[in-house]
CSV table of C-alpha atoms in Angstrom, one decimal:
chain,number,residue,atom,x,y,z
A,229,UNK,CA,16.4,5.7,-14.3
A,230,UNK,CA,13.6,3.9,-11.7
A,231,UNK,CA,13.0,0.3,-13.3
A,232,UNK,CA,8.5,-1.4,-14.0
A,233,UNK,CA,8.0,-4.5,-14.8
A,234,UNK,CA,4.4,-5.1,-16.7
A,235,UNK,CA,3.3,-8.5,-15.7
A,236,UNK,CA,-0.3,-8.4,-18.4
A,237,UNK,CA,-0.8,-11.0,-20.6
A,238,UNK,CA,-3.0,-8.4,-22.8
A,239,UNK,CA,-0.4,-7.2,-25.4
A,240,UNK,CA,-1.7,-4.0,-26.2
A,241,UNK,CA,-2.6,-2.6,-22.7
A,242,UNK,CA,0.5,-3.7,-21.3
A,243,UNK,CA,2.2,-1.9,-24.6
A,244,UNK,CA,0.2,1.1,-23.9
A,245,UNK,CA,1.4,1.2,-20.4
A,246,UNK,CA,4.8,0.5,-20.9
A,247,UNK,CA,4.4,3.7,-22.8
A,248,UNK,CA,2.8,6.3,-20.9
A,249,UNK,CA,5.5,5.2,-17.5
A,250,UNK,CA,8.3,6.1,-20.4
A,251,UNK,CA,7.3,8.9,-21.6
A,252,UNK,CA,7.2,9.4,-17.5
A,253,UNK,CA,11.0,8.7,-17.8
A,254,UNK,CA,11.3,5.4,-16.5
A,255,UNK,CA,12.2,2.6,-18.5
A,256,UNK,CA,9.9,-1.1,-18.7
A,257,UNK,CA,9.8,-4.2,-19.6
A,258,UNK,CA,7.0,-7.1,-20.0
A,259,UNK,CA,6.1,-10.4,-19.1
A,260,UNK,CA,3.1,-11.3,-20.8
A,261,UNK,CA,2.2,-14.7,-18.9
A,262,UNK,CA,2.8,-15.7,-14.2
A,263,UNK,CA,5.4,-18.1,-14.3
A,264,UNK,CA,7.7,-15.4,-16.9
A,265,UNK,CA,6.9,-12.7,-14.2
A,266,UNK,CA,7.5,-14.3,-11.0
A,267,UNK,CA,10.9,-15.0,-12.5
A,268,UNK,CA,11.8,-11.5,-13.5
A,269,UNK,CA,9.9,-9.7,-10.4
A,270,UNK,CA,12.0,-12.3,-7.7
A,271,UNK,CA,15.9,-10.5,-10.3
A,272,UNK,CA,15.4,-8.1,-8.1
A,273,UNK,CA,16.1,-5.7,-11.1
A,274,UNK,CA,13.3,-3.6,-10.2
A,275,UNK,CA,11.5,-0.7,-8.5
A,276,UNK,CA,8.0,-1.3,-8.3
A,277,UNK,CA,6.1,-4.2,-10.0
A,278,UNK,CA,2.8,-3.7,-12.1
A,279,UNK,CA,1.2,-6.6,-12.4
A,280,UNK,CA,-3.0,-8.1,-13.2
A,281,UNK,CA,-5.0,-10.8,-11.4
A,282,UNK,CA,-5.8,-13.1,-13.8
A,283,UNK,CA,-2.9,-14.4,-16.1
A,284,UNK,CA,-2.4,-18.1,-18.2
A,285,UNK,CA,-0.4,-20.2,-15.9
A,286,UNK,CA,0.4,-18.8,-12.2
A,287,UNK,CA,-2.0,-16.2,-10.7
A,288,UNK,CA,-1.1,-12.3,-10.5
A,289,UNK,CA,-2.0,-13.0,-6.8
A,290,UNK,CA,0.6,-16.3,-6.8
A,291,UNK,CA,2.6,-14.4,-7.7
A,292,UNK,CA,2.6,-11.8,-5.2
A,293,UNK,CA,2.3,-14.1,-2.2
A,294,UNK,CA,5.6,-15.3,-3.4
A,295,UNK,CA,6.9,-12.0,-4.1
A,296,UNK,CA,6.8,-11.1,-0.8
A,297,UNK,CA,9.0,-12.8,-0.1
A,298,UNK,CA,10.9,-11.7,-1.6
A,299,UNK,CA,11.4,-8.3,-2.1
A,300,UNK,CA,10.3,-4.5,-0.6
A,301,UNK,CA,9.5,-2.9,-3.6
A,302,UNK,CA,5.7,-1.6,-4.4
A,303,UNK,CA,3.9,-4.2,-6.0
A,304,UNK,CA,0.3,-2.5,-7.7
A,305,UNK,CA,-2.0,-4.4,-8.6
A,306,UNK,CA,-4.2,-4.6,-12.0
A,307,UNK,CA,-7.7,-6.3,-12.5
A,308,UNK,CA,-11.0,-5.8,-14.1
A,309,UNK,CA,-12.7,-7.0,-11.3
A,310,UNK,CA,-14.4,-5.0,-8.9
A,311,UNK,CA,-15.3,-7.4,-6.4
A,312,UNK,CA,-13.7,-5.6,-2.7
A,313,UNK,CA,-13.2,-9.6,-2.1
A,314,UNK,CA,-10.6,-8.8,-4.7
A,315,UNK,CA,-9.2,-6.0,-3.0
A,316,UNK,CA,-9.0,-7.3,-0.1
A,317,UNK,CA,-6.7,-10.5,-0.5
A,318,UNK,CA,-4.8,-8.5,-2.7
A,319,UNK,CA,-3.8,-6.4,-0.1
A,320,UNK,CA,-3.2,-9.2,2.7
A,321,UNK,CA,-1.4,-10.4,0.8
A,322,UNK,CA,0.9,-8.0,0.3
A,323,UNK,CA,0.5,-5.4,-3.2
A,324,UNK,CA,0.7,-1.4,-1.8
A,325,UNK,CA,-2.3,-1.3,-4.5
A,326,UNK,CA,-5.3,-2.8,-6.3
A,327,UNK,CA,-5.6,-0.9,-10.1
A,328,UNK,CA,-9.0,-1.5,-11.6
A,329,UNK,CA,-9.7,-0.9,-14.9
A,330,UNK,CA,-10.8,1.0,-17.0
A,331,UNK,CA,-8.1,3.0,-15.5
A,332,UNK,CA,-6.9,6.2,-17.5
A,333,UNK,CA,-2.8,6.5,-18.0
A,334,UNK,CA,-2.0,9.4,-16.5
A,335,UNK,CA,-3.8,7.1,-12.9
A,336,UNK,CA,-1.5,4.8,-13.6
A,337,UNK,CA,1.2,7.4,-13.4
A,338,UNK,CA,-0.2,9.7,-10.8
A,339,UNK,CA,0.1,5.5,-9.1
A,340,UNK,CA,3.0,5.4,-9.6
A,341,UNK,CA,4.7,8.2,-9.0
A,342,UNK,CA,4.1,8.8,-6.0
A,343,UNK,CA,4.7,5.1,-4.5
A,344,UNK,CA,8.6,5.2,-5.2
A,345,UNK,CA,8.3,8.3,-3.5
A,346,UNK,CA,6.9,6.8,-0.6
A,347,UNK,CA,9.8,4.1,-1.3
A,348,UNK,CA,12.3,6.0,-1.4
A,349,UNK,CA,11.5,8.4,1.6
A,350,UNK,CA,11.6,4.8,3.4
A,351,UNK,CA,14.7,2.9,2.9
A,352,UNK,CA,16.7,6.3,3.0
A,353,UNK,CA,19.8,5.6,4.2
A,354,UNK,CA,21.3,7.9,7.3
A,355,UNK,CA,24.9,9.6,6.7
A,356,UNK,CA,26.6,6.9,8.3
A,357,UNK,CA,24.9,4.4,4.8
A,358,UNK,CA,23.0,2.7,7.8
A,359,UNK,CA,19.2,2.0,5.8
A,360,UNK,CA,16.4,3.5,8.1
A,361,UNK,CA,14.0,1.3,6.3
A,362,UNK,CA,12.3,0.9,9.4
A,363,UNK,CA,10.9,5.0,10.0
A,364,UNK,CA,8.2,6.3,8.5
A,365,UNK,CA,7.6,9.6,9.3
A,366,UNK,CA,4.7,11.2,7.6
A,367,UNK,CA,2.9,14.4,8.8
A,368,UNK,CA,4.5,14.5,13.3
A,369,UNK,CA,4.1,11.2,13.4
A,370,UNK,CA,7.1,8.9,13.1
A,371,UNK,CA,6.5,4.5,13.5
A,372,UNK,CA,9.4,2.9,14.4
A,373,UNK,CA,8.7,-0.6,12.9
A,374,UNK,CA,11.1,-3.1,14.3
A,375,UNK,CA,10.6,-2.0,17.6
A,376,UNK,CA,6.1,-1.0,17.1
A,377,UNK,CA,7.3,2.0,18.5
A,378,UNK,CA,4.6,6.6,17.3
A,379,UNK,CA,6.5,9.3,17.9
A,380,UNK,CA,4.1,12.1,18.4
A,381,UNK,CA,5.7,15.6,18.0
A,382,UNK,CA,9.1,13.6,18.2
A,383,UNK,CA,7.3,11.8,21.8
A,384,UNK,CA,6.9,8.4,22.2
A,385,UNK,CA,3.1,7.1,22.4
A,386,UNK,CA,1.7,4.4,24.1
A,387,UNK,CA,-1.0,2.5,21.6
A,388,UNK,CA,-1.9,-1.3,21.7
A,389,UNK,CA,-0.3,-4.0,18.3
A,390,UNK,CA,-3.7,-3.5,16.5
A,391,UNK,CA,-3.5,0.3,17.2
A,392,UNK,CA,-0.1,0.3,15.9
A,393,UNK,CA,-0.9,-2.1,12.5
A,394,UNK,CA,-4.5,0.3,11.6
A,395,UNK,CA,-2.2,2.5,12.1
A,396,UNK,CA,1.1,1.5,9.7
A,397,UNK,CA,-1.4,0.4,7.6
A,398,UNK,CA,-3.4,4.0,6.7
A,399,UNK,CA,0.2,4.9,6.8
A,400,UNK,CA,1.2,2.3,4.0
A,401,UNK,CA,-1.8,2.9,1.8
A,402,UNK,CA,-2.5,7.2,1.1
A,403,UNK,CA,-5.5,8.1,0.4
A,404,UNK,CA,-7.1,5.3,0.0
A,405,UNK,CA,-10.1,5.1,1.6
A,406,UNK,CA,-11.7,1.5,3.1
A,407,UNK,CA,-14.8,0.6,4.3
A,408,UNK,CA,-14.3,-0.9,7.0
A,409,UNK,CA,-15.2,-4.4,6.8
A,410,UNK,CA,-11.9,-4.1,4.4
A,411,UNK,CA,-9.8,-3.9,8.2
A,412,UNK,CA,-11.8,-6.0,10.1
A,413,UNK,CA,-10.9,-8.3,7.3
A,414,UNK,CA,-7.1,-6.7,7.0
A,415,UNK,CA,-6.1,-5.8,9.6
A,416,UNK,CA,-7.9,-8.2,12.6
A,417,UNK,CA,-9.6,-11.2,9.8
A,418,UNK,CA,-9.4,-15.2,11.4
A,419,UNK,CA,-8.5,-13.2,14.8
A,420,UNK,CA,-11.8,-11.6,15.5
A,421,UNK,CA,-13.7,-12.5,17.6
A,422,UNK,CA,-16.6,-9.2,17.0
A,423,UNK,CA,-17.8,-6.9,14.6
A,424,UNK,CA,-16.7,-3.6,12.2
A,425,UNK,CA,-17.7,-2.1,16.0
A,426,UNK,CA,-13.6,-3.0,16.9
A,427,UNK,CA,-12.8,-0.1,13.7
A,428,UNK,CA,-14.5,2.2,14.6
A,429,UNK,CA,-13.3,2.4,18.9
A,430,UNK,CA,-9.6,1.5,17.4
A,431,UNK,CA,-10.3,4.5,14.4
A,432,UNK,CA,-11.3,6.5,17.9
A,433,UNK,CA,-9.1,6.0,19.7
A,434,UNK,CA,-6.0,6.6,16.8
A,435,UNK,CA,-7.6,10.1,16.3
A,436,UNK,CA,-7.6,10.9,19.5
A,437,UNK,CA,-3.9,10.3,20.4
A,438,UNK,CA,-2.6,11.9,16.5
A,439,UNK,CA,-4.8,14.0,15.4
A,440,UNK,CA,-4.2,17.8,17.2
A,441,UNK,CA,-8.2,17.9,17.3
A,442,UNK,CA,-9.8,14.7,17.8
A,443,UNK,CA,-13.0,16.3,16.6
A,444,UNK,CA,-11.4,17.8,13.8
A,445,UNK,CA,-9.3,15.0,12.0
A,446,UNK,CA,-7.6,15.8,9.6
A,447,UNK,CA,-5.3,13.0,8.6
A,448,UNK,CA,-8.1,9.8,9.1
A,449,UNK,CA,-11.0,11.6,6.8
A,450,UNK,CA,-14.5,9.7,6.3
A,451,UNK,CA,-16.5,9.1,3.3
A,452,UNK,CA,-19.3,9.8,4.1
A,453,UNK,CA,-21.4,6.6,3.5
A,454,UNK,CA,-17.9,4.6,2.4
A,455,UNK,CA,-15.3,5.0,4.8
A,456,UNK,CA,-11.4,6.0,6.1
A,457,UNK,CA,-8.8,7.1,4.3
A,458,UNK,CA,-5.7,8.8,5.4
A,459,UNK,CA,-4.5,12.1,4.6
A,460,UNK,CA,-1.1,11.3,2.8
A,461,UNK,CA,-0.8,15.0,1.2
């Protein structure tokens, strides 16, 4: 049975989340402050951590940063704060998803299931028992994160470093919408000397390399007026 840790200081919200996740077949434990949540998370006994941003004694962002140094399991941030900068900070610190309150319990369960399923795929082992965590396969694309190589239909295609990082980020955050400012900050950050036009150019290059028809993209979708979304279905 997969184990989930909820770090949430609102007892009523934590218990509601726990009840719905337990009904879906997960074993759930709760921590109600940041320090306890970090200590429990560092035991490595959890398959996924649901982490509120605003916590007493230690913030969710601080916990996320520390946990990412020790664990690869999915971390889902939860917050009533809806500003883009908070989402960017959380994802930049290693969170796999950012869920804004209020949300429906069914949405929470769906996101948890999706991230656990993805994590299982990324950590599958081969027939000899060797970890394949460095290999990411989706659709007709395979990424080797150790060798920084990309294979399209089993044929290696050359990607620049930033193209690789952008594609990897899209694949690791499927079905989520990111605007150009989000992507610019997350992928280029302080290294960038240009503007968000850089993002547009790199998205176009990715489409030319991974889409069957870059003029009718089906993998990296444009959400008009909002941004881009990688189709993980």
